mmCIF file with all atom_site columns, C-alpha atoms and ligand atoms in Angstrom:
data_model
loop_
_atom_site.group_PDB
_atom_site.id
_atom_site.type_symbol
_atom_site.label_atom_id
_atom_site.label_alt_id
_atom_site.label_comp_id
_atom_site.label_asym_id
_atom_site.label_entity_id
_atom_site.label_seq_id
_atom_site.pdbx_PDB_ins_code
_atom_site.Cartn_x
_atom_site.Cartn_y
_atom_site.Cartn_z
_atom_site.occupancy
_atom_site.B_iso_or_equiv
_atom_site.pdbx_formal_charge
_atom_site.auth_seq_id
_atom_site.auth_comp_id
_atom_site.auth_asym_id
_atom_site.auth_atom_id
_atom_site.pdbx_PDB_model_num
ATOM   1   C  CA  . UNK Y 1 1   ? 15.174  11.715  -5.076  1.00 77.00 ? 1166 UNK Y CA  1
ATOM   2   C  CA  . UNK Y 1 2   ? 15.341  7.945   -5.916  1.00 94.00 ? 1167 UNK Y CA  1
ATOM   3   C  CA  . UNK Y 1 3   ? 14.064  5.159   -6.945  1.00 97.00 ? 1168 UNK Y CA  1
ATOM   4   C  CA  . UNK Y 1 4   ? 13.849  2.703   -4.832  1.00 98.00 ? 1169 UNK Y CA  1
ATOM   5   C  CA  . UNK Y 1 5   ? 13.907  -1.101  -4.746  1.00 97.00 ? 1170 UNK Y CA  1
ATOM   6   C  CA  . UNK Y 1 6   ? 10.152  -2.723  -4.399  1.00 98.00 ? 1171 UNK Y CA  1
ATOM   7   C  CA  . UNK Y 1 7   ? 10.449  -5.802  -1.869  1.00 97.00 ? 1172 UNK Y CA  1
ATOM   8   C  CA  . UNK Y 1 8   ? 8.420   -8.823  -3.596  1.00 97.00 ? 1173 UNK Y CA  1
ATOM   9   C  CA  . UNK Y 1 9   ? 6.277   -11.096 -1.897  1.00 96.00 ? 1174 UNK Y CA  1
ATOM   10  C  CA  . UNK Y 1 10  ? 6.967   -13.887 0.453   1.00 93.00 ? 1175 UNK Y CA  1
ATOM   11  C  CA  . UNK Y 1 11  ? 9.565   -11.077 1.813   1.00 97.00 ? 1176 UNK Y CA  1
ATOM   12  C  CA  . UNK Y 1 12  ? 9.192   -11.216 5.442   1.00 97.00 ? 1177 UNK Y CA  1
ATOM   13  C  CA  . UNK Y 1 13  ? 9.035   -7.766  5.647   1.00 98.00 ? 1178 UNK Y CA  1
ATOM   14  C  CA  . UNK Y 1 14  ? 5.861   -7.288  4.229   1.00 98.00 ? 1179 UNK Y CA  1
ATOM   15  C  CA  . UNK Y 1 15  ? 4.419   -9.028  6.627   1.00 98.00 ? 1180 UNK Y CA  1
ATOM   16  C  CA  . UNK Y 1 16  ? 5.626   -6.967  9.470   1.00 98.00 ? 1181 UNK Y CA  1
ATOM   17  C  CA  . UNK Y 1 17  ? 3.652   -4.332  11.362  1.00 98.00 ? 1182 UNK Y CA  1
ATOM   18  C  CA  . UNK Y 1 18  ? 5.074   -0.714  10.690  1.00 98.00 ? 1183 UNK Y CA  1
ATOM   19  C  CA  . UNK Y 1 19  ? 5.452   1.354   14.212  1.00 98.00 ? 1184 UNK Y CA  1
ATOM   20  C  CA  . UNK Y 1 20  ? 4.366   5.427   13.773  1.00 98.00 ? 1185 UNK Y CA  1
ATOM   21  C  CA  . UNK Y 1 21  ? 6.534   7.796   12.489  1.00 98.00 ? 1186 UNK Y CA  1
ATOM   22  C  CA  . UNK Y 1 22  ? 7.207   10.106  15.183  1.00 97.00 ? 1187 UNK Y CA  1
ATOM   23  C  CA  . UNK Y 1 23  ? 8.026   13.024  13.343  1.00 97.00 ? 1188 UNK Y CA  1
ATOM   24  C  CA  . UNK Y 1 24  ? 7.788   14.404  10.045  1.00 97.00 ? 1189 UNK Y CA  1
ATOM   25  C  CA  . UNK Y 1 25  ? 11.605  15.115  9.614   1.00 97.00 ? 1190 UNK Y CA  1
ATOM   26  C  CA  . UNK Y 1 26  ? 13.985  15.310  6.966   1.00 97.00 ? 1191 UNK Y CA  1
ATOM   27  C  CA  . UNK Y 1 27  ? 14.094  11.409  6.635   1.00 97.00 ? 1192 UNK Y CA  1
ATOM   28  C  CA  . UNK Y 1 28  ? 10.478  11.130  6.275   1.00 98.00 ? 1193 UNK Y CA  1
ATOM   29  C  CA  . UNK Y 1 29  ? 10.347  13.716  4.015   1.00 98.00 ? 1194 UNK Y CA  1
ATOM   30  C  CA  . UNK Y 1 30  ? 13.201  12.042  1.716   1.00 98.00 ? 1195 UNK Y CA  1
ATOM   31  C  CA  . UNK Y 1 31  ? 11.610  8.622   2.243   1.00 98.00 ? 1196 UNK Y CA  1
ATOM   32  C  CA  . UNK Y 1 32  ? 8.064   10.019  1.419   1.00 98.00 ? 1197 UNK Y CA  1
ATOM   33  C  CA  . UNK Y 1 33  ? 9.765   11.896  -2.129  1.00 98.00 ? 1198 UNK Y CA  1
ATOM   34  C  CA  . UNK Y 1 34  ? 11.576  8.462   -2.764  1.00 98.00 ? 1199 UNK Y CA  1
ATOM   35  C  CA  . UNK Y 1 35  ? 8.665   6.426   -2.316  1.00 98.00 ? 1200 UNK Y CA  1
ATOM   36  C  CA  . UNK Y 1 36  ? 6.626   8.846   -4.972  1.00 98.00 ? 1201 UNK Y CA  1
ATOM   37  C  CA  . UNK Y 1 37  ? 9.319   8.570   -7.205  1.00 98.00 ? 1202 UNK Y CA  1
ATOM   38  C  CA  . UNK Y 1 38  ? 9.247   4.950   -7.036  1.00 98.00 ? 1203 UNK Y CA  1
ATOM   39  C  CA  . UNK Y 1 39  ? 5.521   4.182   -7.630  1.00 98.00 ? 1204 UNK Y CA  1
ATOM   40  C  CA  . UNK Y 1 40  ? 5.728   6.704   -10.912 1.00 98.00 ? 1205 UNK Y CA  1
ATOM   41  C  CA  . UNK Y 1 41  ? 8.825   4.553   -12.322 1.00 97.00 ? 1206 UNK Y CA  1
ATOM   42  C  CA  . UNK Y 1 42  ? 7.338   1.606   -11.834 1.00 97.00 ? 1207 UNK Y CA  1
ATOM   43  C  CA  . UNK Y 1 43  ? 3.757   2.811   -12.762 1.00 97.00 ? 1208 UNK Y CA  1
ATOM   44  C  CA  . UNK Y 1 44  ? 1.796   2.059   -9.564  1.00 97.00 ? 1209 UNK Y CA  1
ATOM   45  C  CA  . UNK Y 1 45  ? -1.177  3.909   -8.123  1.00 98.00 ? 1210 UNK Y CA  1
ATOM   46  C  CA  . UNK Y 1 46  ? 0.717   3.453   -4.772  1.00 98.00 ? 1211 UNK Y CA  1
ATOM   47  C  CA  . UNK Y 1 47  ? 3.621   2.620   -2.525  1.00 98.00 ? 1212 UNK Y CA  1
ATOM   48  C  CA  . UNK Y 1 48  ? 3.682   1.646   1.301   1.00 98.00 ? 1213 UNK Y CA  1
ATOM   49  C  CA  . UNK Y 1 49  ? 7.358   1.878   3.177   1.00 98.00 ? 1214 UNK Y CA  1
ATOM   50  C  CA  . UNK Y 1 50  ? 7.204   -1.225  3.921   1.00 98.00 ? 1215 UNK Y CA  1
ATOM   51  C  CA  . UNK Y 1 51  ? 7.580   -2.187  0.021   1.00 98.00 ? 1216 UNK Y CA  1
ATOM   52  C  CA  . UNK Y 1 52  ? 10.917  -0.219  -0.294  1.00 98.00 ? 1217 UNK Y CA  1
ATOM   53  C  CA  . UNK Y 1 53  ? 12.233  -1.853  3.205   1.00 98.00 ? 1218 UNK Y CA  1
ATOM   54  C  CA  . UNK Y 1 54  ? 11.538  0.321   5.178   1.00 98.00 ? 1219 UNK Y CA  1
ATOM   55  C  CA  . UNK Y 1 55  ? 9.188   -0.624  8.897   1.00 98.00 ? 1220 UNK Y CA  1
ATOM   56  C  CA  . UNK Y 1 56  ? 7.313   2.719   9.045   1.00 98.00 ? 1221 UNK Y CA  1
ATOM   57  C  CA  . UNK Y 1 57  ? 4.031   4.174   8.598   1.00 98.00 ? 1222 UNK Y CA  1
ATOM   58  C  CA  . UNK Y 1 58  ? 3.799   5.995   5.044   1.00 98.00 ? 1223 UNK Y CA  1
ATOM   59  C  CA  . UNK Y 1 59  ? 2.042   5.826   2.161   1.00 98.00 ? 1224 UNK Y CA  1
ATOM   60  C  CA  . UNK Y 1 60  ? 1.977   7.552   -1.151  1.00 98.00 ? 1225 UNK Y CA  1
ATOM   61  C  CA  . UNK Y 1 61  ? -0.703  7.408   -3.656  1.00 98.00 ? 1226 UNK Y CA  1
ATOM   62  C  CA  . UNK Y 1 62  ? -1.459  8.850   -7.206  1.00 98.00 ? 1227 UNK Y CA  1
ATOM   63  C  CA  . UNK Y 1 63  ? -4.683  7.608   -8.811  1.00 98.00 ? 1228 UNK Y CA  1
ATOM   64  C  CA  . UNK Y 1 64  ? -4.562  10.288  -11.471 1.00 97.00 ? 1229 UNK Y CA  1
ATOM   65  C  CA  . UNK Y 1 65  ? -5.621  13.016  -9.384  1.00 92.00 ? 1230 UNK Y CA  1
ATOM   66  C  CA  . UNK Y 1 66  ? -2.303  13.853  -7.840  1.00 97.00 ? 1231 UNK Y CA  1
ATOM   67  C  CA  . UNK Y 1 67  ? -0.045  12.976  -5.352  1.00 98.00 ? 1232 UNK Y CA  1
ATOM   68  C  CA  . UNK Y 1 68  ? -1.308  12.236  -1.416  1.00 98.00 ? 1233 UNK Y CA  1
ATOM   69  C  CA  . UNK Y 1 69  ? 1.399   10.874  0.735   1.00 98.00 ? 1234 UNK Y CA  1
ATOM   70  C  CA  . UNK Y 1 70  ? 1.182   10.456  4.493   1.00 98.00 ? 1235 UNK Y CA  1
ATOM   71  C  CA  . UNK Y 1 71  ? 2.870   9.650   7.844   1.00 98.00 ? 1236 UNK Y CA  1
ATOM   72  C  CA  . UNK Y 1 72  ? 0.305   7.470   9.609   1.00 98.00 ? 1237 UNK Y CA  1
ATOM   73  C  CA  . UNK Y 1 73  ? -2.285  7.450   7.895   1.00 98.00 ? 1238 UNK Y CA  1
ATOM   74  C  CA  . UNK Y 1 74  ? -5.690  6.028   9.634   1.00 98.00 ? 1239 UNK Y CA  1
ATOM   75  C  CA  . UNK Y 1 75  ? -9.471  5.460   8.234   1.00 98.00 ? 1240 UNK Y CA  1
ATOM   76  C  CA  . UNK Y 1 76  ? -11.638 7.777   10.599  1.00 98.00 ? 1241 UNK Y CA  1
ATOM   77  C  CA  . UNK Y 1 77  ? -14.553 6.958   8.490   1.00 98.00 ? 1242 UNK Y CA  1
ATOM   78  C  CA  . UNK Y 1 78  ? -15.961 4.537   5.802   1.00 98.00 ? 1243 UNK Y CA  1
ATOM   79  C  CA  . UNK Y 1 79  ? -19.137 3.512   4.173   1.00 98.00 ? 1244 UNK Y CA  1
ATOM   80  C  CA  . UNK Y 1 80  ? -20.589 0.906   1.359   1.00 98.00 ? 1245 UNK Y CA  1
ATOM   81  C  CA  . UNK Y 1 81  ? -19.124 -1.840  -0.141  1.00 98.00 ? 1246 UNK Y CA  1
ATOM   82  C  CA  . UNK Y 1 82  ? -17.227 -1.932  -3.823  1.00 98.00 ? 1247 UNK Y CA  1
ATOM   83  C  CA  . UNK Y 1 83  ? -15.396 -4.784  -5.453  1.00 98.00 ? 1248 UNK Y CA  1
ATOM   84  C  CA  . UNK Y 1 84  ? -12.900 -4.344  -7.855  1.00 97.00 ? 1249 UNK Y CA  1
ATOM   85  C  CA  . UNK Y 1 85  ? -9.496  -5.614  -9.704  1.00 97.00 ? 1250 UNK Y CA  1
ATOM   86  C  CA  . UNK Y 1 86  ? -6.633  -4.601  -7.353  1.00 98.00 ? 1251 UNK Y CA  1
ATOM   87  C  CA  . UNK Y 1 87  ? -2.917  -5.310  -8.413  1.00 98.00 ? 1252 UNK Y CA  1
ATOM   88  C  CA  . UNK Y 1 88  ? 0.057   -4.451  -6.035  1.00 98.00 ? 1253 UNK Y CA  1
ATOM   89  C  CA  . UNK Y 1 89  ? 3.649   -3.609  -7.192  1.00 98.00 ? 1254 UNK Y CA  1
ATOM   90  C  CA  . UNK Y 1 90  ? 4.575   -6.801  -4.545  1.00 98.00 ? 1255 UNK Y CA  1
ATOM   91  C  CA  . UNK Y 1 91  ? 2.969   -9.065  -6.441  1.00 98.00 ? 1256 UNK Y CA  1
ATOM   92  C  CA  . UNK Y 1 92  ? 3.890   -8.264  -10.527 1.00 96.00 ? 1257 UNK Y CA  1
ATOM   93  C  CA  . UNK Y 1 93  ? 1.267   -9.698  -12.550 1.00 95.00 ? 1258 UNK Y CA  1
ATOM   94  C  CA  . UNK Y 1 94  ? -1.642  -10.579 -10.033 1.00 97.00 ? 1259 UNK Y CA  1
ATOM   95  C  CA  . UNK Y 1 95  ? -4.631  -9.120  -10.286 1.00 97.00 ? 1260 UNK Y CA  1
ATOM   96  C  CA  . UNK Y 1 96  ? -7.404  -10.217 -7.380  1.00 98.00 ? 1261 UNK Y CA  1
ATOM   97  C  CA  . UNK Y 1 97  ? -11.179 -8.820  -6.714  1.00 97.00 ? 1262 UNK Y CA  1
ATOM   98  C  CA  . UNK Y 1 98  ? -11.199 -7.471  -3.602  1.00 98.00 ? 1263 UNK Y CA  1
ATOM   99  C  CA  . UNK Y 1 99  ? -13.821 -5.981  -1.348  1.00 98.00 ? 1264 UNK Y CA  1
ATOM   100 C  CA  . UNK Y 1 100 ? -13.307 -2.885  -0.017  1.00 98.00 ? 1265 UNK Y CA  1
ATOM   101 C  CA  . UNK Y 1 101 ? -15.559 0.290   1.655   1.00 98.00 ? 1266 UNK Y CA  1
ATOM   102 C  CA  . UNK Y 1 102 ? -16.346 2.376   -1.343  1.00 98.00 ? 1267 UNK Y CA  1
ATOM   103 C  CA  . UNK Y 1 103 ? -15.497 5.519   0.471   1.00 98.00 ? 1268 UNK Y CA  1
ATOM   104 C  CA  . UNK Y 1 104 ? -13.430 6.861   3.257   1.00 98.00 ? 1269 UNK Y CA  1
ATOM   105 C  CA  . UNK Y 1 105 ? -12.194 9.034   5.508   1.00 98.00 ? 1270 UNK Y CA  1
ATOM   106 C  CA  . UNK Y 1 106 ? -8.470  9.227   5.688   1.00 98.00 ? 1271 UNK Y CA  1
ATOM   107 C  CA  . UNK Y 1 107 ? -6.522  10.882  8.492   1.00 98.00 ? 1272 UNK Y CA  1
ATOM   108 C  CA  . UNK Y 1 108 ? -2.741  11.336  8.268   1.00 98.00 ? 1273 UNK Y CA  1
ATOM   109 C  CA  . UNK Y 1 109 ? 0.293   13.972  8.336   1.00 98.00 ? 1274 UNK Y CA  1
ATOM   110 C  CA  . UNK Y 1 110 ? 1.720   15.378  5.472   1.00 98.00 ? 1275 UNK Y CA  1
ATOM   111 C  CA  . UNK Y 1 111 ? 4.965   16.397  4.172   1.00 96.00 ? 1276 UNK Y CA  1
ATOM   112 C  CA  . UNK Y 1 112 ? 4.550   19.883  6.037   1.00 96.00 ? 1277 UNK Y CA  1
ATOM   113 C  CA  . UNK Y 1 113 ? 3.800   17.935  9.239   1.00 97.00 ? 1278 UNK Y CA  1
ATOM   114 C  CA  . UNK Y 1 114 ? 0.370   19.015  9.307   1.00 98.00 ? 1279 UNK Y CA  1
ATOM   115 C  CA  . UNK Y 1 115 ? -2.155  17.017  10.466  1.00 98.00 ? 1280 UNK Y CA  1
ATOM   116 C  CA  . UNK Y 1 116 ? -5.219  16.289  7.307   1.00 98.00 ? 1281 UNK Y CA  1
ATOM   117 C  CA  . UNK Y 1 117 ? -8.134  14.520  6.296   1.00 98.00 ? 1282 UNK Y CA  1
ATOM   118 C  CA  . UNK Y 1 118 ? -8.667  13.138  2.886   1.00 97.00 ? 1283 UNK Y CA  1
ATOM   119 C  CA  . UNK Y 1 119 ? -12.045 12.073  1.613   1.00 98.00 ? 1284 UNK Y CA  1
ATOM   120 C  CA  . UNK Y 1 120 ? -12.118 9.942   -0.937  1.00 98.00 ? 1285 UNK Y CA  1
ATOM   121 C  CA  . UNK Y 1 121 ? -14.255 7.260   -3.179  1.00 98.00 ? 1286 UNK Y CA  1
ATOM   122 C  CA  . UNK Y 1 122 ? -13.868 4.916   -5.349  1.00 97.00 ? 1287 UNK Y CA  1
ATOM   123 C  CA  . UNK Y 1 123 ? -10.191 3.661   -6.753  1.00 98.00 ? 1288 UNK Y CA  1
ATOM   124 C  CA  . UNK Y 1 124 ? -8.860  6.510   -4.563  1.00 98.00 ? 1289 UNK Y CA  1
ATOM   125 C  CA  . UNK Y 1 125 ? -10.527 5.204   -1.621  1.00 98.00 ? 1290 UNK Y CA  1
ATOM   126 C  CA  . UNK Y 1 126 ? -9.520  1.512   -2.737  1.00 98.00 ? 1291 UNK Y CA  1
ATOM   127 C  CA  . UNK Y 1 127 ? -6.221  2.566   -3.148  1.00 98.00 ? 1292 UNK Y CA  1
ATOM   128 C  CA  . UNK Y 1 128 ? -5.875  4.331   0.389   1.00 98.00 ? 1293 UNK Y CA  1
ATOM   129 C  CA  . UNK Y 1 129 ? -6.979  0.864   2.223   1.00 98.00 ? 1294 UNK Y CA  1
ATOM   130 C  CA  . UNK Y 1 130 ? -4.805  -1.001  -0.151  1.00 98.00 ? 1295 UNK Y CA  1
ATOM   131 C  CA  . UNK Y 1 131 ? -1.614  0.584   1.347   1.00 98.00 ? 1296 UNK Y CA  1
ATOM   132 C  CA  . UNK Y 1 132 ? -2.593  1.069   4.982   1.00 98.00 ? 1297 UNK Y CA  1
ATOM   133 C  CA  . UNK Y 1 133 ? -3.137  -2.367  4.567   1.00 98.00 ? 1298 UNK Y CA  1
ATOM   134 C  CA  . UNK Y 1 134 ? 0.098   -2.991  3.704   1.00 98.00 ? 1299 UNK Y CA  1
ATOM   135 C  CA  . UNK Y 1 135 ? 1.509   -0.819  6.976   1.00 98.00 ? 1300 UNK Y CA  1
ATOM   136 C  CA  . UNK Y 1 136 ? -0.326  -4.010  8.793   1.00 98.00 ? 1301 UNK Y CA  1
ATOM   137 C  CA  . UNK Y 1 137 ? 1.359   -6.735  7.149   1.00 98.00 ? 1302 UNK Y CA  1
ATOM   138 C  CA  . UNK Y 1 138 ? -1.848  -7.440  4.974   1.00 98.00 ? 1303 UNK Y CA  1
ATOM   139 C  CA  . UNK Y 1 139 ? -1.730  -8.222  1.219   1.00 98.00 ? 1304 UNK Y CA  1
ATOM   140 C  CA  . UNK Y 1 140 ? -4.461  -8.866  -1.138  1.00 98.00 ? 1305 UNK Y CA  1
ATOM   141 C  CA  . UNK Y 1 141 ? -3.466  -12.246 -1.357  1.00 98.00 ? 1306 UNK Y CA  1
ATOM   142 C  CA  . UNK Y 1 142 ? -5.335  -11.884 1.743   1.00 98.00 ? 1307 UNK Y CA  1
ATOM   143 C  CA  . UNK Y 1 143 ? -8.236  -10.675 1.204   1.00 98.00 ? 1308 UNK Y CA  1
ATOM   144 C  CA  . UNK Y 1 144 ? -9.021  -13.929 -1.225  1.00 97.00 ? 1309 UNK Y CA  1
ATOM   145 C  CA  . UNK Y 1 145 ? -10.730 -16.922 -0.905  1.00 97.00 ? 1310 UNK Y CA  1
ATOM   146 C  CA  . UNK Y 1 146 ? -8.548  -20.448 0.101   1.00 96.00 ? 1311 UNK Y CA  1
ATOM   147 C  CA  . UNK Y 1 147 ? -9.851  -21.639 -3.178  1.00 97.00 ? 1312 UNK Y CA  1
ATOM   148 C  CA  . UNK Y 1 148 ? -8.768  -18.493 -5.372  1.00 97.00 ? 1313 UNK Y CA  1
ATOM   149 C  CA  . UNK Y 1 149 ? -5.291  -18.735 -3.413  1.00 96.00 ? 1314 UNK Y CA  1
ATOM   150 C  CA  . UNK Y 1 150 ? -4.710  -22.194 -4.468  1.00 97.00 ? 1315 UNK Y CA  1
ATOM   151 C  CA  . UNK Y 1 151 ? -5.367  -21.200 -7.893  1.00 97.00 ? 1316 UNK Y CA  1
ATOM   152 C  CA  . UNK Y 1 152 ? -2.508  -18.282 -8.179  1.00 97.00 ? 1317 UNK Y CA  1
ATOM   153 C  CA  . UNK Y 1 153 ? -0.411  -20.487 -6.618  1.00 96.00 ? 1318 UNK Y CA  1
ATOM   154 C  CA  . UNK Y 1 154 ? 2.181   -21.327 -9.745  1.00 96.00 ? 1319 UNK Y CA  1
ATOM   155 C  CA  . UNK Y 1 155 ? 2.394   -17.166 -10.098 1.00 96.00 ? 1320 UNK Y CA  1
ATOM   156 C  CA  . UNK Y 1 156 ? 2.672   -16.881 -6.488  1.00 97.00 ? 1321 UNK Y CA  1
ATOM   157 C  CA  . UNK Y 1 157 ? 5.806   -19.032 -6.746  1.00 96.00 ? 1322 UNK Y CA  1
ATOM   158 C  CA  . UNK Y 1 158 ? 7.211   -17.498 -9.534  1.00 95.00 ? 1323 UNK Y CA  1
ATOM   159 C  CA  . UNK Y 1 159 ? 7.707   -14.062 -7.921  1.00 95.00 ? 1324 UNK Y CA  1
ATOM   160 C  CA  . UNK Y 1 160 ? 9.230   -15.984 -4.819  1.00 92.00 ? 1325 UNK Y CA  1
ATOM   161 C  CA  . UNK Y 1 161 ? 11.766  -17.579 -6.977  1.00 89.00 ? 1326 UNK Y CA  1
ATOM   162 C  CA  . UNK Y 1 162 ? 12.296  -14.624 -9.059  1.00 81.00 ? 1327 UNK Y CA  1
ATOM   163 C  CA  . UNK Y 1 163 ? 12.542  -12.206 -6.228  1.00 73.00 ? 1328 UNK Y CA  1
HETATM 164 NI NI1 . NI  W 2 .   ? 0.403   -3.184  -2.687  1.00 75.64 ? 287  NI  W NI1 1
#
């Protein structure tokens, strides 16, 4: 158990995208506990690997109603539309509307190595595209108008330089 250290943004590596994990080993299991501890210390709703450095496909999330963390996860499923305020522990002090399905079907393997699915709404659901999102190289920065960009520039810089 550790906490690890959360990659900022304009790090290259969260632009990357993540290959499978093969197997739900040891590592992955370690990686997947590290991560969870991680997203609790620094009070997140959720972590992607590649945020701690690391180019594989996990995710671990915690909107309240306990902890999910998957190997590859994958949206099977989704249907209707929310937006809502979305902040990422990449980007320390942004906040951005973003657009997202309001629910989903989430397929992934857990810590056991078994293979689930995971409905979910609202800020869980938002939460789950959030950090596949990130196992794509996608941010919310993203997600955001050029016009909305240019205005969260100065922040923007100020994590780069600060990172
Ligand atoms: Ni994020």
């Amino acid at each position: 158990m550790a906490v690890l250290k959360v990659r900022l943004y304009s790090n290259p590596i969260l632009r990357k995208k993540c290959p499978e994990v093969e197997e739900v080993d040891k590592e992955i299991k370690k990686l997947l506990d590290d991560m969870a501890d991680t997203m609790y210390h620094d009070e997140g709703i959720g972590l992607a690997a590649p945020q701690v450095g690391v180019l594989k496909r996990a995710i671990v999330v915690d909107v309240g109603e306990g902890l999910t963390a998957l190997a590859n996860p994958k949206i099977l499923w989704r249907q209707g539309k929310a937006t809502g305020p979305e902040g990422c522990l990449s980007l320390p002090g942004i906040f951005l509307k973003i657009k997202r399905s309001q629910e989903v079907i989430v397929e992934g393997i857990d810590k056991n190595g078994e293979t689930k699915q995971i409905g979910a709404a609202g800020l869980y659901a938002r939460t789950l595209q959030h950090e596949i999102d990130h196992l794509n190289g996608v941010l919310i920065t993203d997600h955001i108008s050029r016009k909305k960009l240019k205005s969260i520039r100065q922040q923007l810089r100020k994590i780069e330089e600060g990172r």
